[in-house]
Structure formats: structure tokens, C-alpha cells
PDB file of C-alpha atoms in Angstrom:
ATOM      1  CA  MET B   1     278.685 153.274 119.794  1.00 96.00           C
ATOM      2  CA  GLU B   2     279.452 153.081 116.096  1.00 97.00           C
ATOM      3  CA  ILE B   3     282.019 155.589 114.813  1.00 98.00           C
ATOM      4  CA  ASP B   4     282.364 156.368 111.114  1.00 97.00           C
ATOM      5  CA  SER B   5     283.604 159.237 108.987  1.00 97.00           C
ATOM      6  CA  ASP B   6     283.446 160.390 105.379  1.00 95.00           C
ATOM      7  CA  ASP B   7     283.947 163.628 103.473  1.00 95.00           C
ATOM      8  CA  GLY B   8     284.946 165.569 106.565  1.00 97.00           C
ATOM      9  CA  VAL B   9     281.980 164.421 108.661  1.00 98.00           C
ATOM     10  CA  LEU B  10     282.384 162.404 111.860  1.00 98.00           C
ATOM     11  CA  ARG B  11     279.300 160.218 112.401  1.00 98.00           C
ATOM     12  CA  LEU B  12     278.496 158.802 115.838  1.00 98.00           C
ATOM     13  CA  THR B  13     275.637 156.317 116.185  1.00 98.00           C
ATOM     14  CA  PHE B  14     274.235 154.899 119.414  1.00 98.00           C
ATOM     15  CA  ASP B  15     273.977 151.246 118.445  1.00 97.00           C
ATOM     16  CA  ARG B  16     272.010 149.372 121.101  1.00 97.00           C
ATOM     17  CA  PRO B  17     268.568 149.369 119.470  1.00 97.00           C
ATOM     18  CA  GLY B  18     267.390 146.442 121.598  1.00 96.00           C
ATOM     19  CA  VAL B  19     267.404 148.728 124.651  1.00 96.00           C
ATOM     20  CA  LEU B  20     266.456 151.903 122.725  1.00 97.00           C
ATOM     21  CA  ASN B  21     270.102 152.954 122.610  1.00 97.00           C
ATOM     22  CA  ALA B  22     270.379 153.379 126.375  1.00 96.00           C
ATOM     23  CA  ILE B  23     273.763 154.887 127.233  1.00 96.00           C
ATOM     24  CA  THR B  24     276.149 153.069 129.539  1.00 94.00           C
ATOM     25  CA  ARG B  25     279.008 154.776 131.352  1.00 92.00           C
ATOM     26  CA  GLU B  26     281.370 153.190 128.846  1.00 94.00           C
ATOM     27  CA  THR B  27     279.398 154.636 125.936  1.00 96.00           C
ATOM     28  CA  ALA B  28     279.382 158.073 127.574  1.00 96.00           C
ATOM     29  CA  SER B  29     283.133 157.887 128.085  1.00 96.00           C
ATOM     30  CA  ASP B  30     283.682 156.848 124.448  1.00 97.00           C
ATOM     31  CA  LEU B  31     281.419 159.668 123.259  1.00 98.00           C
ATOM     32  CA  ALA B  32     283.360 162.214 125.315  1.00 98.00           C
ATOM     33  CA  ASP B  33     286.722 160.902 124.079  1.00 98.00           C
ATOM     34  CA  THR B  34     285.682 160.870 120.423  1.00 98.00           C
ATOM     35  CA  ILE B  35     284.190 164.356 120.432  1.00 98.00           C
ATOM     36  CA  GLY B  36     287.049 165.687 122.529  1.00 98.00           C
ATOM     37  CA  ASP B  37     289.574 164.410 119.980  1.00 98.00           C
ATOM     38  CA  ALA B  38     287.728 165.763 116.911  1.00 98.00           C
ATOM     39  CA  ASP B  39     290.127 167.908 114.885  1.00 97.00           C
ATOM     40  CA  PRO B  40     288.591 170.882 113.020  1.00 96.00           C
ATOM     41  CA  GLU B  41     291.291 170.508 110.382  1.00 95.00           C
ATOM     42  CA  GLU B  42     289.941 167.007 109.662  1.00 97.00           C
ATOM     43  CA  TYR B  43     286.193 167.441 110.238  1.00 98.00           C
ATOM     44  CA  HIS B  44     283.735 170.215 109.452  1.00 98.00           C
ATOM     45  CA  ALA B  45     280.793 168.574 111.239  1.00 98.00           C
ATOM     46  CA  ILE B  46     279.870 165.864 113.734  1.00 98.00           C
ATOM     47  CA  VAL B  47     276.526 164.063 113.393  1.00 98.00           C
ATOM     48  CA  ILE B  48     275.045 162.152 116.345  1.00 98.00           C
ATOM     49  CA  THR B  49     272.131 159.772 115.805  1.00 98.00           C
ATOM     50  CA  GLY B  50     270.703 156.452 116.929  1.00 98.00           C
ATOM     51  CA  GLU B  51     270.179 153.068 115.334  1.00 98.00           C
ATOM     52  CA  GLY B  52     266.653 151.752 114.947  1.00 97.00           C
ATOM     53  CA  ASP B  53     263.568 153.466 116.328  1.00 95.00           C
ATOM     54  CA  ALA B  54     265.168 155.605 119.049  1.00 98.00           C
ATOM     55  CA  PHE B  55     267.778 158.327 119.316  1.00 98.00           C
ATOM     56  CA  SER B  56     268.514 157.363 122.917  1.00 98.00           C
ATOM     57  CA  ALA B  57     266.413 156.384 125.921  1.00 96.00           C
ATOM     58  CA  GLY B  58     269.048 158.001 128.150  1.00 95.00           C
ATOM     59  CA  GLY B  59     271.212 156.428 130.817  1.00 91.00           C
ATOM     60  CA  ASP B  60     271.063 152.655 131.170  1.00 88.00           C
ATOM     61  CA  ILE B  61     268.977 152.316 134.343  1.00 81.00           C
ATOM     62  CA  GLU B  62     269.379 148.524 134.496  1.00 81.00           C
ATOM     63  CA  ALA B  63     273.160 148.893 134.458  1.00 75.00           C
ATOM     64  CA  MET B  64     272.973 151.522 137.212  1.00 70.00           C
ATOM     65  CA  ALA B  65     270.816 149.254 139.361  1.00 68.00           C
ATOM     66  CA  ALA B  66     273.114 146.290 138.817  1.00 65.00           C
ATOM     67  CA  GLU B  67     276.210 148.216 139.896  1.00 63.00           C
ATOM     68  CA  PRO B  68     275.274 150.507 142.817  1.00 60.00           C
ATOM     69  CA  ASP B  69     278.176 152.697 143.917  1.00 65.00           C
ATOM     70  CA  PRO B  70     278.860 154.465 147.206  1.00 68.00           C
ATOM     71  CA  PRO B  71     278.255 158.245 146.906  1.00 68.00           C
ATOM     72  CA  ARG B  72     281.877 159.326 146.445  1.00 70.00           C
ATOM     73  CA  GLN B  73     282.573 156.691 143.810  1.00 79.00           C
ATOM     74  CA  ALA B  74     279.265 157.458 142.081  1.00 77.00           C
ATOM     75  CA  TYR B  75     280.175 161.164 141.933  1.00 83.00           C
ATOM     76  CA  GLU B  76     283.518 160.360 140.331  1.00 86.00           C
ATOM     77  CA  GLU B  77     281.895 157.953 137.857  1.00 84.00           C
ATOM     78  CA  VAL B  78     279.273 160.481 136.733  1.00 85.00           C
ATOM     79  CA  THR B  79     281.833 163.275 136.513  1.00 88.00           C
ATOM     80  CA  GLU B  80     284.220 161.176 134.407  1.00 91.00           C
ATOM     81  CA  THR B  81     281.531 159.864 132.024  1.00 92.00           C
ATOM     82  CA  PHE B  82     278.357 161.903 131.465  1.00 93.00           C
ATOM     83  CA  GLY B  83     280.041 165.015 132.886  1.00 94.00           C
ATOM     84  CA  ARG B  84     282.832 164.752 130.336  1.00 96.00           C
ATOM     85  CA  VAL B  85     280.254 164.455 127.543  1.00 96.00           C
ATOM     86  CA  VAL B  86     279.015 167.939 128.492  1.00 95.00           C
ATOM     87  CA  GLU B  87     282.537 169.387 128.540  1.00 96.00           C
ATOM     88  CA  ALA B  88     283.459 167.763 125.231  1.00 98.00           C
ATOM     89  CA  MET B  89     280.311 168.889 123.411  1.00 97.00           C
ATOM     90  CA  LEU B  90     280.414 172.471 124.680  1.00 96.00           C
ATOM     91  CA  GLU B  91     284.152 172.888 124.028  1.00 97.00           C
ATOM     92  CA  CYS B  92     284.335 171.032 120.698  1.00 98.00           C
ATOM     93  CA  PRO B  93     285.349 173.472 117.928  1.00 97.00           C
ATOM     94  CA  VAL B  94     283.589 171.308 115.329  1.00 98.00           C
ATOM     95  CA  PRO B  95     279.824 171.990 115.009  1.00 98.00           C
ATOM     96  CA  ILE B  96     277.677 169.113 116.288  1.00 98.00           C
ATOM     97  CA  VAL B  97     274.402 168.201 114.579  1.00 98.00           C
ATOM     98  CA  ALA B  98     271.869 165.932 116.306  1.00 98.00           C
ATOM     99  CA  LYS B  99     269.869 163.779 113.881  1.00 98.00           C
ATOM    100  CA  VAL B 100     267.026 162.748 116.169  1.00 98.00           C
ATOM    101  CA  ASN B 101     265.647 159.709 114.367  1.00 98.00           C
ATOM    102  CA  GLY B 102     263.403 158.654 117.249  1.00 98.00           C
ATOM    103  CA  ASP B 103     262.712 159.065 120.941  1.00 98.00           C
ATOM    104  CA  ALA B 104     265.154 161.214 122.944  1.00 98.00           C
ATOM    105  CA  VAL B 105     264.632 160.683 126.658  1.00 98.00           C
ATOM    106  CA  GLY B 106     266.604 161.680 129.767  1.00 96.00           C
ATOM    107  CA  ALA B 107     270.274 161.943 128.858  1.00 96.00           C
ATOM    108  CA  GLY B 108     269.239 161.472 125.219  1.00 98.00           C
ATOM    109  CA  LEU B 109     267.250 164.706 125.422  1.00 98.00           C
ATOM    110  CA  ALA B 110     270.188 166.394 127.185  1.00 97.00           C
ATOM    111  CA  ILE B 111     272.545 165.421 124.345  1.00 98.00           C
ATOM    112  CA  VAL B 112     270.118 166.955 121.855  1.00 98.00           C
ATOM    113  CA  ALA B 113     270.147 170.137 123.958  1.00 98.00           C
ATOM    114  CA  LEU B 114     273.957 170.172 123.983  1.00 97.00           C
ATOM    115  CA  SER B 115     274.189 169.836 120.197  1.00 98.00           C
ATOM    116  CA  ASP B 116     274.734 172.992 118.172  1.00 98.00           C
ATOM    117  CA  ILE B 117     272.015 172.190 115.625  1.00 98.00           C
ATOM    118  CA  ALA B 118     269.247 169.603 115.934  1.00 98.00           C
ATOM    119  CA  TYR B 119     266.643 168.154 113.581  1.00 98.00           C
ATOM    120  CA  ALA B 120     264.074 165.554 114.583  1.00 98.00           C
ATOM    121  CA  ALA B 121     261.766 163.201 112.751  1.00 98.00           C
ATOM    122  CA  GLU B 122     258.226 164.427 113.317  1.00 98.00           C
ATOM    123  CA  ASP B 123     257.254 161.127 114.969  1.00 98.00           C
ATOM    124  CA  ALA B 124     260.053 161.381 117.571  1.00 98.00           C
ATOM    125  CA  THR B 125     259.055 161.983 121.176  1.00 98.00           C
ATOM    126  CA  PHE B 126     260.972 163.687 123.961  1.00 98.00           C
ATOM    127  CA  SER B 127     260.992 163.591 127.736  1.00 98.00           C
ATOM    128  CA  CYS B 128     263.159 165.001 130.495  1.00 97.00           C
ATOM    129  CA  ALA B 129     262.363 161.747 132.253  1.00 94.00           C
ATOM    130  CA  PHE B 130     264.855 161.798 135.136  1.00 94.00           C
ATOM    131  CA  VAL B 131     262.127 162.525 137.689  1.00 94.00           C
ATOM    132  CA  ARG B 132     260.410 159.265 136.731  1.00 92.00           C
ATOM    133  CA  VAL B 133     263.311 157.343 138.290  1.00 90.00           C
ATOM    134  CA  GLY B 134     263.889 159.748 141.160  1.00 91.00           C
ATOM    135  CA  LEU B 135     266.830 161.636 139.632  1.00 91.00           C
ATOM    136  CA  ILE B 136     267.541 165.229 138.673  1.00 93.00           C
ATOM    137  CA  PRO B 137     268.475 166.054 135.064  1.00 94.00           C
ATOM    138  CA  ASP B 138     272.150 165.404 134.370  1.00 94.00           C
ATOM    139  CA  THR B 139     274.382 165.484 131.278  1.00 95.00           C
ATOM    140  CA  GLY B 140     274.055 169.263 131.518  1.00 94.00           C
ATOM    141  CA  GLY B 141     270.260 169.194 131.696  1.00 94.00           C
ATOM    142  CA  THR B 142     269.928 171.621 134.608  1.00 94.00           C
ATOM    143  CA  PHE B 143     272.176 174.050 132.729  1.00 92.00           C
ATOM    144  CA  MET B 144     271.301 173.777 129.036  1.00 94.00           C
ATOM    145  CA  LEU B 145     267.535 173.319 129.205  1.00 96.00           C
ATOM    146  CA  PRO B 146     266.889 176.682 130.935  1.00 95.00           C
ATOM    147  CA  GLN B 147     269.332 178.329 128.519  1.00 94.00           C
ATOM    148  CA  LEU B 148     267.498 176.944 125.477  1.00 96.00           C
ATOM    149  CA  ILE B 149     263.829 176.958 126.424  1.00 97.00           C
ATOM    150  CA  GLY B 150     263.592 179.286 129.419  1.00 96.00           C
ATOM    151  CA  LEU B 151     263.474 178.602 133.139  1.00 96.00           C
ATOM    152  CA  ARG B 152     259.724 178.154 133.545  1.00 97.00           C
ATOM    153  CA  ALA B 153     259.392 175.731 130.612  1.00 98.00           C
ATOM    154  CA  ALA B 154     262.463 173.806 131.782  1.00 97.00           C
ATOM    155  CA  LYS B 155     261.015 173.440 135.269  1.00 98.00           C
ATOM    156  CA  LYS B 156     257.742 172.070 133.909  1.00 98.00           C
ATOM    157  CA  LEU B 157     259.461 169.472 131.727  1.00 98.00           C
ATOM    158  CA  ALA B 158     261.862 168.457 134.503  1.00 97.00           C
ATOM    159  CA  PHE B 159     259.312 168.375 137.326  1.00 96.00           C
ATOM    160  CA  THR B 160     256.679 166.389 135.384  1.00 97.00           C
ATOM    161  CA  GLY B 161     258.777 164.203 133.074  1.00 96.00           C
ATOM    162  CA  GLU B 162     256.003 164.586 130.503  1.00 97.00           C
ATOM    163  CA  PHE B 163     256.401 163.277 126.973  1.00 98.00           C
ATOM    164  CA  PHE B 164     255.992 165.684 124.061  1.00 98.00           C
ATOM    165  CA  ASP B 165     256.298 165.505 120.297  1.00 98.00           C
ATOM    166  CA  ALA B 166     258.837 166.937 117.865  1.00 98.00           C
ATOM    167  CA  GLU B 167     256.585 169.835 116.880  1.00 98.00           C
ATOM    168  CA  ARG B 168     256.456 170.901 120.528  1.00 98.00           C
ATOM    169  CA  ALA B 169     260.236 170.441 120.785  1.00 98.00           C
ATOM    170  CA  ALA B 170     260.666 172.828 117.849  1.00 98.00           C
ATOM    171  CA  ASP B 171     258.251 175.348 119.383  1.00 98.00           C
ATOM    172  CA  LEU B 172     260.332 175.235 122.580  1.00 98.00           C
ATOM    173  CA  ASP B 173     263.589 175.728 120.609  1.00 97.00           C
ATOM    174  CA  LEU B 174     264.906 172.409 121.895  1.00 98.00           C
ATOM    175  CA  ILE B 175     265.422 171.491 118.229  1.00 98.00           C
ATOM    176  CA  ASN B 176     265.743 173.638 115.121  1.00 98.00           C
ATOM    177  CA  GLU B 177     263.110 171.840 113.094  1.00 98.00           C
ATOM    178  CA  SER B 178     260.738 168.877 112.989  1.00 98.00           C
ATOM    179  CA  VAL B 179     260.685 167.160 109.582  1.00 98.00           C
ATOM    180  CA  PRO B 180     259.008 164.072 108.106  1.00 98.00           C
ATOM    181  CA  ALA B 181     261.055 160.971 108.952  1.00 98.00           C
ATOM    182  CA  ALA B 182     261.647 160.291 105.250  1.00 98.00           C
ATOM    183  CA  ASP B 183     263.244 163.741 104.863  1.00 98.00           C
ATOM    184  CA  LEU B 184     265.473 163.686 107.939  1.00 98.00           C
ATOM    185  CA  ASP B 185     268.618 162.383 106.230  1.00 98.00           C
ATOM    186  CA  GLU B 186     268.296 164.948 103.445  1.00 98.00           C
ATOM    187  CA  ARG B 187     267.739 167.814 105.882  1.00 98.00           C
ATOM    188  CA  VAL B 188     270.803 166.897 107.931  1.00 98.00           C
ATOM    189  CA  THR B 189     272.907 166.344 104.805  1.00 98.00           C
ATOM    190  CA  GLU B 190     271.974 169.796 103.474  1.00 98.00           C
ATOM    191  CA  THR B 191     273.077 171.407 106.721  1.00 98.00           C
ATOM    192  CA  VAL B 192     276.298 169.410 106.962  1.00 98.00           C
ATOM    193  CA  GLU B 193     277.205 170.295 103.382  1.00 98.00           C
ATOM    194  CA  ARG B 194     276.527 173.964 104.090  1.00 97.00           C
ATOM    195  CA  LEU B 195     278.771 173.782 107.148  1.00 98.00           C
ATOM    196  CA  GLY B 196     281.446 172.287 104.909  1.00 97.00           C
ATOM    197  CA  ARG B 197     281.378 175.468 102.838  1.00 96.00           C
ATOM    198  CA  ARG B 198     281.947 177.636 105.899  1.00 97.00           C
ATOM    199  CA  PRO B 199     285.244 178.195 107.810  1.00 97.00           C
ATOM    200  CA  THR B 200     285.291 175.575 110.564  1.00 97.00           C
ATOM    201  CA  ASP B 201     287.951 177.418 112.553  1.00 96.00           C
ATOM    202  CA  VAL B 202     285.843 180.573 112.694  1.00 97.00           C
ATOM    203  CA  ILE B 203     282.698 178.595 113.577  1.00 97.00           C
ATOM    204  CA  GLY B 204     284.691 177.128 116.464  1.00 97.00           C
ATOM    205  CA  MET B 205     285.471 180.653 117.663  1.00 97.00           C
ATOM    206  CA  MET B 206     281.794 181.642 117.397  1.00 97.00           C
ATOM    207  CA  LYS B 207     280.814 178.641 119.482  1.00 97.00           C
ATOM    208  CA  GLN B 208     283.530 179.385 122.029  1.00 95.00           C
ATOM    209  CA  ALA B 209     282.414 183.010 122.362  1.00 96.00           C
ATOM    210  CA  MET B 210     278.722 182.138 122.717  1.00 96.00           C
ATOM    211  CA  HIS B 211     279.333 179.482 125.352  1.00 94.00           C
ATOM    212  CA  GLU B 212     281.908 181.465 127.302  1.00 93.00           C
ATOM    213  CA  ASN B 213     279.680 184.539 127.314  1.00 94.00           C
ATOM    214  CA  MET B 214     276.612 182.823 128.764  1.00 91.00           C
ATOM    215  CA  GLY B 215     276.142 184.392 132.169  1.00 86.00           C
ATOM    216  CA  ARG B 216     278.790 187.085 131.745  1.00 91.00           C
ATOM    217  CA  GLN B 217     278.038 190.758 132.226  1.00 92.00           C
ATOM    218  CA  TRP B 218     277.625 192.565 128.914  1.00 89.00           C
ATOM    219  CA  ASP B 219     280.906 194.486 129.210  1.00 92.00           C
ATOM    220  CA  GLU B 220     282.908 191.323 129.929  1.00 92.00           C
ATOM    221  CA  ALA B 221     281.119 189.517 127.101  1.00 91.00           C
ATOM    222  CA  LEU B 222     281.861 192.330 124.674  1.00 91.00           C
ATOM    223  CA  ASP B 223     285.540 192.361 125.636  1.00 93.00           C
ATOM    224  CA  TYR B 224     285.830 188.592 125.095  1.00 89.00           C
ATOM    225  CA  GLU B 225     283.995 188.904 121.776  1.00 91.00           C
ATOM    226  CA  ASN B 226     286.423 191.613 120.664  1.00 92.00           C
ATOM    227  CA  LEU B 227     289.439 189.477 121.598  1.00 92.00           C
ATOM    228  CA  LEU B 228     288.178 186.573 119.510  1.00 92.00           C
ATOM    229  CA  GLN B 229     287.285 188.855 116.604  1.00 93.00           C
ATOM    230  CA  VAL B 230     290.888 190.118 116.507  1.00 92.00           C
ATOM    231  CA  HIS B 231     292.020 186.496 116.411  1.00 91.00           C
ATOM    232  CA  ALA B 232     289.542 185.706 113.619  1.00 92.00           C
ATOM    233  CA  ARG B 233     290.939 188.570 111.558  1.00 91.00           C
ATOM    234  CA  SER B 234     294.353 186.916 111.590  1.00 92.00           C
ATOM    235  CA  THR B 235     293.141 183.611 110.123  1.00 93.00           C
ATOM    236  CA  ASP B 236     293.511 182.274 106.593  1.00 94.00           C
ATOM    237  CA  SER B 237     289.720 181.928 106.549  1.00 95.00           C
ATOM    238  CA  HIS B 238     289.271 185.682 106.932  1.00 94.00           C
ATOM    239  CA  GLU B 239     291.870 186.352 104.245  1.00 93.00           C
ATOM    240  CA  GLU B 240     290.092 183.976 101.856  1.00 94.00           C
ATOM    241  CA  GLY B 241     286.673 185.425 102.683  1.00 94.00           C
ATOM    242  CA  VAL B 242     287.816 188.970 101.956  1.00 93.00           C
ATOM    243  CA  ALA B 243     289.587 187.936  98.733  1.00 94.00           C
ATOM    244  CA  ALA B 244     286.499 186.088  97.512  1.00 93.00           C
ATOM    245  CA  PHE B 245     284.268 189.067  98.285  1.00 92.00           C
ATOM    246  CA  LEU B 246     286.537 191.477  96.411  1.00 94.00           C
ATOM    247  CA  GLU B 247     286.841 189.063  93.475  1.00 96.00           C
ATOM    248  CA  GLY B 248     283.107 188.407  93.286  1.00 96.00           C
ATOM    249  CA  ARG B 249     283.325 184.641  93.849  1.00 95.00           C
ATOM    250  CA  GLU B 250     282.333 182.076  96.447  1.00 93.00           C
ATOM    251  CA  PRO B 251     284.977 181.579  99.178  1.00 95.00           C
ATOM    252  CA  GLU B 252     286.769 178.255  99.345  1.00 94.00           C
ATOM    253  CA  PHE B 253     287.126 177.498 103.034  1.00 95.00           C
ATOM    254  CA  ASN B 254     288.525 174.306 104.628  1.00 85.00           C
ATOM    255  CA  GLU B 255     290.726 173.612 101.620  1.00 68.00           C
TER     256      GLU B 255
END
């Protein structure tokens, strides 16, 4: 995985185009570590993409077949690699943008689902392909897909492993938007720049509240929301936002 950064943006690129950016356990572990260490005082956005014609074909099946593990060891390996990717992405206070440059299959699709914002080239294809190799969706797939697209739609995609295009992915709310491949960089850049003009610390609180409140009863969710709102009111970002509003100017966050 290639790691780069500029102007407050952390860029992560799956860089095994010869195997459609299939993800090894080592890559998953590196992805989890890098996202887990992302500091909102240093970065205002994380962009995940792939090199070449694919975003990611998912877990490296050849590597799995070459190194079969006994059940207990396999459980620990999955938990400490792909499982940690889920934890890192859901808990990361920095907003994560998926730039889906090509096919997103299996764990690749799951990573798109875990991202906070996602754009895909209109010629990209998607598949929850785990069933094709006799596996259930992992990397949070059994959790995030029903949350994003609804239980019935998630079951159909998971049970059949069918391939579908970016327009269908947008209709399902798996991604925010399907755009012409030539416009993908510009669309992502516009969003990342907009995020840079917003208070990253407060966005992190929004993300925390939304994720923590999934599945909570409304009264518990409201209480947690209120607690975080009180915290938000004590931040420099809130002070700057109020001052800018009263002074009739644009706020200068993340300075």
C-alpha cells in the first residue's frame, strides 16, 4: 500500500495492480495502523483509492489458499487484520473518502461501505463476491451493508454475489455519486477541499455520534448526542464559527 500526504490530506493507494489490488493480511494490518494513527490536527481528510484499473478485488484468495490456518489461528488473524480495518475506519475522527477508480469486490466493496463519503467512476463495477468463494461478507460487510442499503437489498447482493455498475451502487446508497472516470479526481478534490474548510474536530464528533447511535434506543441516542453537543460548544471551532457568523465572514477552521 502506498502512503502519501499533502495539504492536510492523507492518501492511501492499494498498489498491486497486477492482481487487481487484492488485499493481503499485511496490507489490511497496514491500512488499520495508518488510519488508526491519523491525527485530526494534521489531516482534514483521508482518501483511499487503487492503482490501475481496480479499486480492490478484495482479500487475496491465492494467499489464503497458500497459507491455510487452523480455526483458532484463522480467527485471530482475521480479527487482527481485516477486523481492525473496520474498527479503525469507524472510529477514525478524520473523514474518509473512497475514490473508487475501478472494480470494488468483496472486501474492496466493504471498504467502500465503511468510508464516510464515496465516489466511483461510472465504469466501475461492484460485487459482494464472498459467496462465490464460499465465504460470508467480512470487513464489516454483514454490519455496514444492511445499514447503508437496507436488509433486503443487502441479502440479495450477499446471497447472489452479483456484479452491478456504479449507477446501481449510487441508487443503493452504497456510494454518494457515480461520475465519468475523467471527472473522478476533480470530484474528490472538490469534496476534500470543502472538508478542509470545515472543523475536523467537530466532524469527528458527528461521526462518533452517528456510529455510536446506530442501534441505540432514541432516548439513549438523544442523550449521547446532547453530551457531544455540549463538548462541541466548548471547542475553538465553535468559538470561531460563532465569531465569523457575527462578523459576517467565512470561518477559518483548522488553522
